[in-house]
PDB file of N, CA and C in Angstrom:
ATOM      1  N   LYS A   1      54.356  98.508  48.508  1.00 84.00           N
ATOM      2  CA  LYS A   1      54.634  98.314  49.911  1.00 84.00           C
ATOM      3  C   LYS A   1      54.739  99.681  50.581  1.00 84.00           C
ATOM      4  N   VAL A   2      54.171  99.816  51.760  1.00 89.00           N
ATOM      5  CA  VAL A   2      54.261 101.072  52.503  1.00 89.00           C
ATOM      6  C   VAL A   2      55.692 101.231  52.995  1.00 89.00           C
ATOM      7  N   ASP A   3      56.324 102.317  52.588  1.00 90.00           N
ATOM      8  CA  ASP A   3      57.704 102.603  52.976  1.00 90.00           C
ATOM      9  C   ASP A   3      57.751 103.373  54.284  1.00 90.00           C
ATOM     10  N   LYS A   4      56.881 104.395  54.389  1.00 93.00           N
ATOM     11  CA  LYS A   4      56.790 105.181  55.619  1.00 93.00           C
ATOM     12  C   LYS A   4      55.504 105.989  55.584  1.00 93.00           C
ATOM     13  N   TYR A   5      55.159 106.568  56.710  1.00 91.00           N
ATOM     14  CA  TYR A   5      53.989 107.440  56.781  1.00 91.00           C
ATOM     15  C   TYR A   5      54.237 108.503  57.830  1.00 91.00           C
ATOM     16  N   SER A   6      53.479 109.592  57.737  1.00 92.00           N
ATOM     17  CA  SER A   6      53.580 110.637  58.747  1.00 92.00           C
ATOM     18  C   SER A   6      52.216 111.313  58.890  1.00 92.00           C
ATOM     19  N   ILE A   7      51.999 111.839  60.069  1.00 92.00           N
ATOM     20  CA  ILE A   7      50.782 112.590  60.354  1.00 92.00           C
ATOM     21  C   ILE A   7      51.224 113.956  60.849  1.00 92.00           C
ATOM     22  N   ASP A   8      50.793 114.997  60.134  1.00 86.00           N
ATOM     23  CA  ASP A   8      51.205 116.358  60.435  1.00 86.00           C
ATOM     24  C   ASP A   8      49.960 117.209  60.552  1.00 86.00           C
ATOM     25  N   ASP A   9      49.591 117.614  61.755  1.00 81.00           N
ATOM     26  CA  ASP A   9      48.365 118.363  62.006  1.00 81.00           C
ATOM     27  C   ASP A   9      47.167 117.592  61.442  1.00 81.00           C
ATOM     28  N   ASN A  10      46.551 118.089  60.387  1.00 84.00           N
ATOM     29  CA  ASN A  10      45.373 117.435  59.807  1.00 84.00           C
ATOM     30  C   ASN A  10      45.685 116.700  58.510  1.00 84.00           C
ATOM     31  N   VAL A  11      46.959 116.389  58.277  1.00 90.00           N
ATOM     32  CA  VAL A  11      47.360 115.763  57.017  1.00 90.00           C
ATOM     33  C   VAL A  11      48.051 114.430  57.289  1.00 90.00           C
ATOM     34  N   ILE A  12      47.659 113.423  56.516  1.00 93.00           N
ATOM     35  CA  ILE A  12      48.295 112.106  56.576  1.00 93.00           C
ATOM     36  C   ILE A  12      49.035 111.894  55.263  1.00 93.00           C
ATOM     37  N   TYR A  13      50.304 111.489  55.354  1.00 93.00           N
ATOM     38  CA  TYR A  13      51.102 111.145  54.184  1.00 93.00           C
ATOM     39  C   TYR A  13      51.473 109.675  54.271  1.00 93.00           C
ATOM     40  N   ILE A  14      51.277 108.946  53.176  1.00 94.00           N
ATOM     41  CA  ILE A  14      51.695 107.546  53.109  1.00 94.00           C
ATOM     42  C   ILE A  14      52.566 107.404  51.866  1.00 94.00           C
ATOM     43  N   TYR A  15      53.761 106.870  52.057  1.00 95.00           N
ATOM     44  CA  TYR A  15      54.722 106.693  50.971  1.00 95.00           C
ATOM     45  C   TYR A  15      54.781 105.217  50.601  1.00 95.00           C
ATOM     46  N   TYR A  16      54.420 104.917  49.360  1.00 94.00           N
ATOM     47  CA  TYR A  16      54.474 103.551  48.835  1.00 94.00           C
ATOM     48  C   TYR A  16      55.699 103.438  47.948  1.00 94.00           C
ATOM     49  N   LYS A  17      56.473 102.384  48.133  1.00 91.00           N
ATOM     50  CA  LYS A  17      57.692 102.214  47.362  1.00 91.00           C
ATOM     51  C   LYS A  17      57.680 100.854  46.683  1.00 91.00           C
ATOM     52  N   ASN A  18      58.055 100.855  45.382  1.00 87.00           N
ATOM     53  CA  ASN A  18      58.190  99.631  44.611  1.00 87.00           C
ATOM     54  C   ASN A  18      59.493  99.760  43.827  1.00 87.00           C
ATOM     55  N   GLY A  19      60.554  99.204  44.358  1.00 85.00           N
ATOM     56  CA  GLY A  19      61.860  99.384  43.742  1.00 85.00           C
ATOM     57  C   GLY A  19      62.272 100.838  43.840  1.00 85.00           C
ATOM     58  N   ALA A  20      62.585 101.452  42.689  1.00 84.00           N
ATOM     59  CA  ALA A  20      62.993 102.857  42.669  1.00 84.00           C
ATOM     60  C   ALA A  20      61.804 103.802  42.590  1.00 84.00           C
ATOM     61  N   ASP A  21      60.604 103.274  42.359  1.00 87.00           N
ATOM     62  CA  ASP A  21      59.408 104.108  42.208  1.00 87.00           C
ATOM     63  C   ASP A  21      58.746 104.373  43.553  1.00 87.00           C
ATOM     64  N   THR A  22      58.331 105.613  43.760  1.00 90.00           N
ATOM     65  CA  THR A  22      57.616 106.001  44.971  1.00 90.00           C
ATOM     66  C   THR A  22      56.333 106.717  44.593  1.00 90.00           C
ATOM     67  N   VAL A  23      55.229 106.366  45.251  1.00 93.00           N
ATOM     68  CA  VAL A  23      53.956 107.053  45.103  1.00 93.00           C
ATOM     69  C   VAL A  23      53.588 107.586  46.481  1.00 93.00           C
ATOM     70  N   ILE A  24      53.203 108.856  46.540  1.00 93.00           N
ATOM     71  CA  ILE A  24      52.839 109.489  47.808  1.00 93.00           C
ATOM     72  C   ILE A  24      51.337 109.739  47.809  1.00 93.00           C
ATOM     73  N   PHE A  25      50.661 109.244  48.841  1.00 94.00           N
ATOM     74  CA  PHE A  25      49.239 109.492  49.042  1.00 94.00           C
ATOM     75  C   PHE A  25      49.113 110.513  50.158  1.00 94.00           C
ATOM     76  N   MET A  26      48.268 111.531  49.951  1.00 92.00           N
ATOM     77  CA  MET A  26      48.041 112.542  50.962  1.00 92.00           C
ATOM     78  C   MET A  26      46.547 112.681  51.198  1.00 92.00           C
ATOM     79  N   GLN A  27      46.159 112.757  52.462  1.00 92.00           N
ATOM     80  CA  GLN A  27      44.767 112.986  52.836  1.00 92.00           C
ATOM     81  C   GLN A  27      44.734 114.102  53.858  1.00 92.00           C
ATOM     82  N   SER A  28      43.922 115.126  53.582  1.00 90.00           N
ATOM     83  CA  SER A  28      43.824 116.271  54.469  1.00 90.00           C
ATOM     84  C   SER A  28      42.387 116.465  54.908  1.00 90.00           C
ATOM     85  N   ARG A  29      42.179 116.774  56.174  1.00 84.00           N
ATOM     86  CA  ARG A  29      40.835 117.040  56.678  1.00 84.00           C
ATOM     87  C   ARG A  29      40.332 118.407  56.257  1.00 84.00           C
ATOM     88  N   ASN A  30      41.229 119.315  55.993  1.00 67.00           N
ATOM     89  CA  ASN A  30      40.859 120.684  55.663  1.00 67.00           C
ATOM     90  C   ASN A  30      40.870 120.857  54.152  1.00 67.00           C
ATOM     91  N   ILE A  31      39.725 120.638  53.497  1.00 63.00           N
ATOM     92  CA  ILE A  31      39.686 120.756  52.040  1.00 63.00           C
ATOM     93  C   ILE A  31      39.795 122.207  51.596  1.00 63.00           C
ATOM     94  N   GLU A  32      39.642 123.144  52.510  1.00 67.00           N
ATOM     95  CA  GLU A  32      39.788 124.554  52.167  1.00 67.00           C
ATOM     96  C   GLU A  32      41.252 124.928  51.955  1.00 67.00           C
ATOM     97  N   SER A  33      42.181 124.112  52.491  1.00 64.00           N
ATOM     98  CA  SER A  33      43.600 124.447  52.378  1.00 64.00           C
ATOM     99  C   SER A  33      44.110 124.315  50.956  1.00 64.00           C
ATOM    100  N   GLY A  34      43.564 123.399  50.178  1.00 62.00           N
ATOM    101  CA  GLY A  34      43.950 123.239  48.782  1.00 62.00           C
ATOM    102  C   GLY A  34      45.316 122.604  48.623  1.00 62.00           C
ATOM    103  N   VAL A  35      45.738 122.520  47.369  1.00 66.00           N
ATOM    104  CA  VAL A  35      47.022 121.935  47.013  1.00 66.00           C
ATOM    105  C   VAL A  35      47.696 122.857  46.015  1.00 66.00           C
ATOM    106  N   ASN A  36      48.961 123.143  46.229  1.00 68.00           N
ATOM    107  CA  ASN A  36      49.724 123.942  45.263  1.00 68.00           C
ATOM    108  C   ASN A  36      50.322 123.011  44.230  1.00 68.00           C
ATOM    109  N   ILE A  37      50.021 123.260  42.960  1.00 70.00           N
ATOM    110  CA  ILE A  37      50.494 122.416  41.875  1.00 70.00           C
ATOM    111  C   ILE A  37      51.218 123.280  40.862  1.00 70.00           C
ATOM    112  N   ASP A  38      52.451 122.902  40.542  1.00 65.00           N
ATOM    113  CA  ASP A  38      53.198 123.591  39.492  1.00 65.00           C
ATOM    114  C   ASP A  38      52.682 123.066  38.165  1.00 65.00           C
ATOM    115  N   ASN A  39      51.909 123.880  37.469  1.00 67.00           N
ATOM    116  CA  ASN A  39      51.301 123.419  36.225  1.00 67.00           C
ATOM    117  C   ASN A  39      52.012 123.958  34.982  1.00 67.00           C
ATOM    118  N   GLU A  40      53.186 124.565  35.174  1.00 75.00           N
ATOM    119  CA  GLU A  40      53.951 125.047  34.022  1.00 75.00           C
ATOM    120  C   GLU A  40      54.443 123.847  33.221  1.00 75.00           C
ATOM    121  N   ASN A  41      54.238 123.875  31.933  1.00 79.00           N
ATOM    122  CA  ASN A  41      54.613 122.775  31.029  1.00 79.00           C
ATOM    123  C   ASN A  41      53.911 121.468  31.389  1.00 79.00           C
ATOM    124  N   SER A  42      52.722 121.555  31.909  1.00 84.00           N
ATOM    125  CA  SER A  42      51.954 120.377  32.310  1.00 84.00           C
ATOM    126  C   SER A  42      50.667 120.271  31.508  1.00 84.00           C
ATOM    127  N   LYS A  43      50.150 119.068  31.441  1.00 90.00           N
ATOM    128  CA  LYS A  43      48.856 118.816  30.811  1.00 90.00           C
ATOM    129  C   LYS A  43      47.874 118.481  31.929  1.00 90.00           C
ATOM    130  N   ILE A  44      46.715 119.141  31.953  1.00 89.00           N
ATOM    131  CA  ILE A  44      45.717 118.920  33.005  1.00 89.00           C
ATOM    132  C   ILE A  44      44.484 118.279  32.392  1.00 89.00           C
ATOM    133  N   LYS A  45      44.034 117.189  33.014  1.00 92.00           N
ATOM    134  CA  LYS A  45      42.828 116.485  32.578  1.00 92.00           C
ATOM    135  C   LYS A  45      41.847 116.431  33.742  1.00 92.00           C
ATOM    136  N   THR A  46      40.563 116.480  33.405  1.00 93.00           N
ATOM    137  CA  THR A  46      39.524 116.277  34.406  1.00 93.00           C
ATOM    138  C   THR A  46      39.025 114.847  34.275  1.00 93.00           C
ATOM    139  N   VAL A  47      38.969 114.137  35.415  1.00 95.00           N
ATOM    140  CA  VAL A  47      38.508 112.751  35.460  1.00 95.00           C
ATOM    141  C   VAL A  47      37.541 112.606  36.624  1.00 95.00           C
ATOM    142  N   SER A  48      37.017 111.414  36.817  1.00 94.00           N
ATOM    143  CA  SER A  48      36.107 111.129  37.922  1.00 94.00           C
ATOM    144  C   SER A  48      36.724 110.068  38.837  1.00 94.00           C
ATOM    145  N   VAL A  49      36.650 110.312  40.141  1.00 93.00           N
ATOM    146  CA  VAL A  49      37.079 109.344  41.156  1.00 93.00           C
ATOM    147  C   VAL A  49      35.894 109.130  42.088  1.00 93.00           C
ATOM    148  N   ASN A  50      35.331 107.944  42.062  1.00 91.00           N
ATOM    149  CA  ASN A  50      34.154 107.633  42.885  1.00 91.00           C
ATOM    150  C   ASN A  50      33.041 108.661  42.692  1.00 91.00           C
ATOM    151  N   GLY A  51      32.846 109.090  41.460  1.00 92.00           N
ATOM    152  CA  GLY A  51      31.785 110.037  41.141  1.00 92.00           C
ATOM    153  C   GLY A  51      32.111 111.487  41.443  1.00 92.00           C
ATOM    154  N   LYS A  52      33.306 111.767  41.914  1.00 91.00           N
ATOM    155  CA  LYS A  52      33.728 113.141  42.227  1.00 91.00           C
ATOM    156  C   LYS A  52      34.695 113.630  41.167  1.00 91.00           C
ATOM    157  N   GLU A  53      34.626 114.916  40.839  1.00 93.00           N
ATOM    158  CA  GLU A  53      35.534 115.501  39.870  1.00 93.00           C
ATOM    159  C   GLU A  53      36.952 115.509  40.431  1.00 93.00           C
ATOM    160  N   ALA A  54      37.906 115.074  39.609  1.00 94.00           N
ATOM    161  CA  ALA A  54      39.305 115.013  40.007  1.00 94.00           C
ATOM    162  C   ALA A  54      40.149 115.563  38.874  1.00 94.00           C
ATOM    163  N   TYR A  55      41.376 115.901  39.189  1.00 92.00           N
ATOM    164  CA  TYR A  55      42.280 116.475  38.194  1.00 92.00           C
ATOM    165  C   TYR A  55      43.575 115.683  38.166  1.00 92.00           C
ATOM    166  N   ILE A  56      44.026 115.396  36.952  1.00 91.00           N
ATOM    167  CA  ILE A  56      45.332 114.779  36.749  1.00 91.00           C
ATOM    168  C   ILE A  56      46.219 115.849  36.125  1.00 91.00           C
ATOM    169  N   VAL A  57      47.356 116.095  36.751  1.00 90.00           N
ATOM    170  CA  VAL A  57      48.330 117.037  36.213  1.00 90.00           C
ATOM    171  C   VAL A  57      49.545 116.212  35.817  1.00 90.00           C
ATOM    172  N   GLU A  58      49.824 116.174  34.516  1.00 89.00           N
ATOM    173  CA  GLU A  58      50.928 115.381  33.980  1.00 89.00           C
ATOM    174  C   GLU A  58      52.039 116.305  33.515  1.00 89.00           C
ATOM    175  N   ASN A  59      53.248 116.039  33.983  1.00 82.00           N
ATOM    176  CA  ASN A  59      54.375 116.842  33.508  1.00 82.00           C
ATOM    177  C   ASN A  59      55.518 115.966  33.003  1.00 82.00           C
ATOM    178  N   GLY A  60      55.278 114.672  32.833  1.00 77.00           N
ATOM    179  CA  GLY A  60      56.288 113.787  32.276  1.00 77.00           C
ATOM    180  C   GLY A  60      57.044 112.985  33.306  1.00 77.00           C
ATOM    181  N   GLU A  61      57.457 113.617  34.388  1.00 75.00           N
ATOM    182  CA  GLU A  61      58.207 112.902  35.409  1.00 75.00           C
ATOM    183  C   GLU A  61      57.335 112.551  36.603  1.00 75.00           C
ATOM    184  N   ARG A  62      56.811 113.564  37.251  1.00 81.00           N
ATOM    185  CA  ARG A  62      55.968 113.370  38.421  1.00 81.00           C
ATOM    186  C   ARG A  62      54.573 113.850  38.062  1.00 81.00           C
ATOM    187  N   ASN A  63      53.608 113.004  38.255  1.00 88.00           N
ATOM    188  CA  ASN A  63      52.220 113.347  37.968  1.00 88.00           C
ATOM    189  C   ASN A  63      51.448 113.370  39.275  1.00 88.00           C
ATOM    190  N   ILE A  64      50.336 114.107  39.273  1.00 91.00           N
ATOM    191  CA  ILE A  64      49.526 114.201  40.488  1.00 91.00           C
ATOM    192  C   ILE A  64      48.052 114.060  40.130  1.00 91.00           C
ATOM    193  N   LEU A  65      47.338 113.337  40.984  1.00 93.00           N
ATOM    194  CA  LEU A  65      45.888 113.189  40.906  1.00 93.00           C
ATOM    195  C   LEU A  65      45.331 113.819  42.167  1.00 93.00           C
ATOM    196  N   VAL A  66      44.388 114.770  42.019  1.00 92.00           N
ATOM    197  CA  VAL A  66      43.829 115.494  43.168  1.00 92.00           C
ATOM    198  C   VAL A  66      42.314 115.455  43.104  1.00 92.00           C
ATOM    199  N   TRP A  67      41.661 115.181  44.249  1.00 92.00           N
ATOM    200  CA  TRP A  67      40.207 115.208  44.323  1.00 92.00           C
ATOM    201  C   TRP A  67      39.780 115.381  45.779  1.00 92.00           C
ATOM    202  N   ASP A  68      38.506 115.680  45.975  1.00 90.00           N
ATOM    203  CA  ASP A  68      37.956 115.743  47.328  1.00 90.00           C
ATOM    204  C   ASP A  68      36.585 115.091  47.335  1.00 90.00           C
ATOM    205  N   ASP A  69      36.143 114.728  48.524  1.00 89.00           N
ATOM    206  CA  ASP A  69      34.821 114.118  48.670  1.00 89.00           C
ATOM    207  C   ASP A  69      33.932 114.953  49.589  1.00 89.00           C
ATOM    208  N   GLU A  70      34.228 116.252  49.681  1.00 86.00           N
ATOM    209  CA  GLU A  70      33.512 117.225  50.503  1.00 86.00           C
ATOM    210  C   GLU A  70      33.816 117.058  51.989  1.00 86.00           C
ATOM    211  N   ARG A  71      34.631 116.078  52.329  1.00 88.00           N
ATOM    212  CA  ARG A  71      35.063 115.884  53.706  1.00 88.00           C
ATOM    213  C   ARG A  71      36.589 115.917  53.797  1.00 88.00           C
ATOM    214  N   TYR A  72      37.242 115.300  52.830  1.00 90.00           N
ATOM    215  CA  TYR A  72      38.696 115.231  52.789  1.00 90.00           C
ATOM    216  C   TYR A  72      39.212 115.643  51.409  1.00 90.00           C
ATOM    217  N   LEU A  73      40.437 116.120  51.385  1.00 91.00           N
ATOM    218  CA  LEU A  73      41.158 116.400  50.157  1.00 91.00           C
ATOM    219  C   LEU A  73      42.192 115.297  50.005  1.00 91.00           C
ATOM    220  N   TYR A  74      42.284 114.710  48.807  1.00 93.00           N
ATOM    221  CA  TYR A  74      43.196 113.603  48.552  1.00 93.00           C
ATOM    222  C   TYR A  74      44.123 113.946  47.402  1.00 93.00           C
ATOM    223  N   SER A  75      45.322 113.384  47.425  1.00 92.00           N
ATOM    224  CA  SER A  75      46.190 113.478  46.260  1.00 92.00           C
ATOM    225  C   SER A  75      47.108 112.269  46.201  1.00 92.00           C
ATOM    226  N   LEU A  76      47.434 111.881  44.978  1.00 93.00           N
ATOM    227  CA  LEU A  76      48.417 110.846  44.697  1.00 93.00           C
ATOM    228  C   LEU A  76      49.484 111.505  43.841  1.00 93.00           C
ATOM    229  N   LEU A  77      50.727 111.327  44.211  1.00 91.00           N
ATOM    230  CA  LEU A  77      51.837 111.939  43.494  1.00 91.00           C
ATOM    231  C   LEU A  77      52.851 110.865  43.150  1.00 91.00           C
ATOM    232  N   GLY A  78      53.273 110.822  41.916  1.00 90.00           N
ATOM    233  CA  GLY A  78      54.297 109.860  41.520  1.00 90.00           C
ATOM    234  C   GLY A  78      54.248 109.621  40.030  1.00 90.00           C
ATOM    235  N   GLY A  79      54.866 108.538  39.616  1.00 74.00           N
ATOM    236  CA  GLY A  79      54.873 108.161  38.209  1.00 74.00           C
ATOM    237  C   GLY A  79      53.595 107.426  37.863  1.00 74.00           C
ATOM    238  N   LEU A  80      52.483 108.119  37.915  1.00 58.00           N
ATOM    239  CA  LEU A  80      51.168 107.505  37.703  1.00 58.00           C
ATOM    240  C   LEU A  80      50.907 107.259  36.238  1.00 58.00           C
TER     241      LEU A  80
END
């Protein structure tokens, strides 16, 4: 269920909540801005999302999936 959302400049955040679990979806128009990911003590995997290269960063508690489609930058953050 969508808990809340916000639009900040060129970034859209949507917060999905299921009980105590929250997943955050982010979409940015500026793919040049990138995403800062703390990868210390994390495992990084390369996967495919709709034919595009994506990265999963797993650290045990909060995981992130990041990809772009040459127009937007996307990320999912939560207990994926």
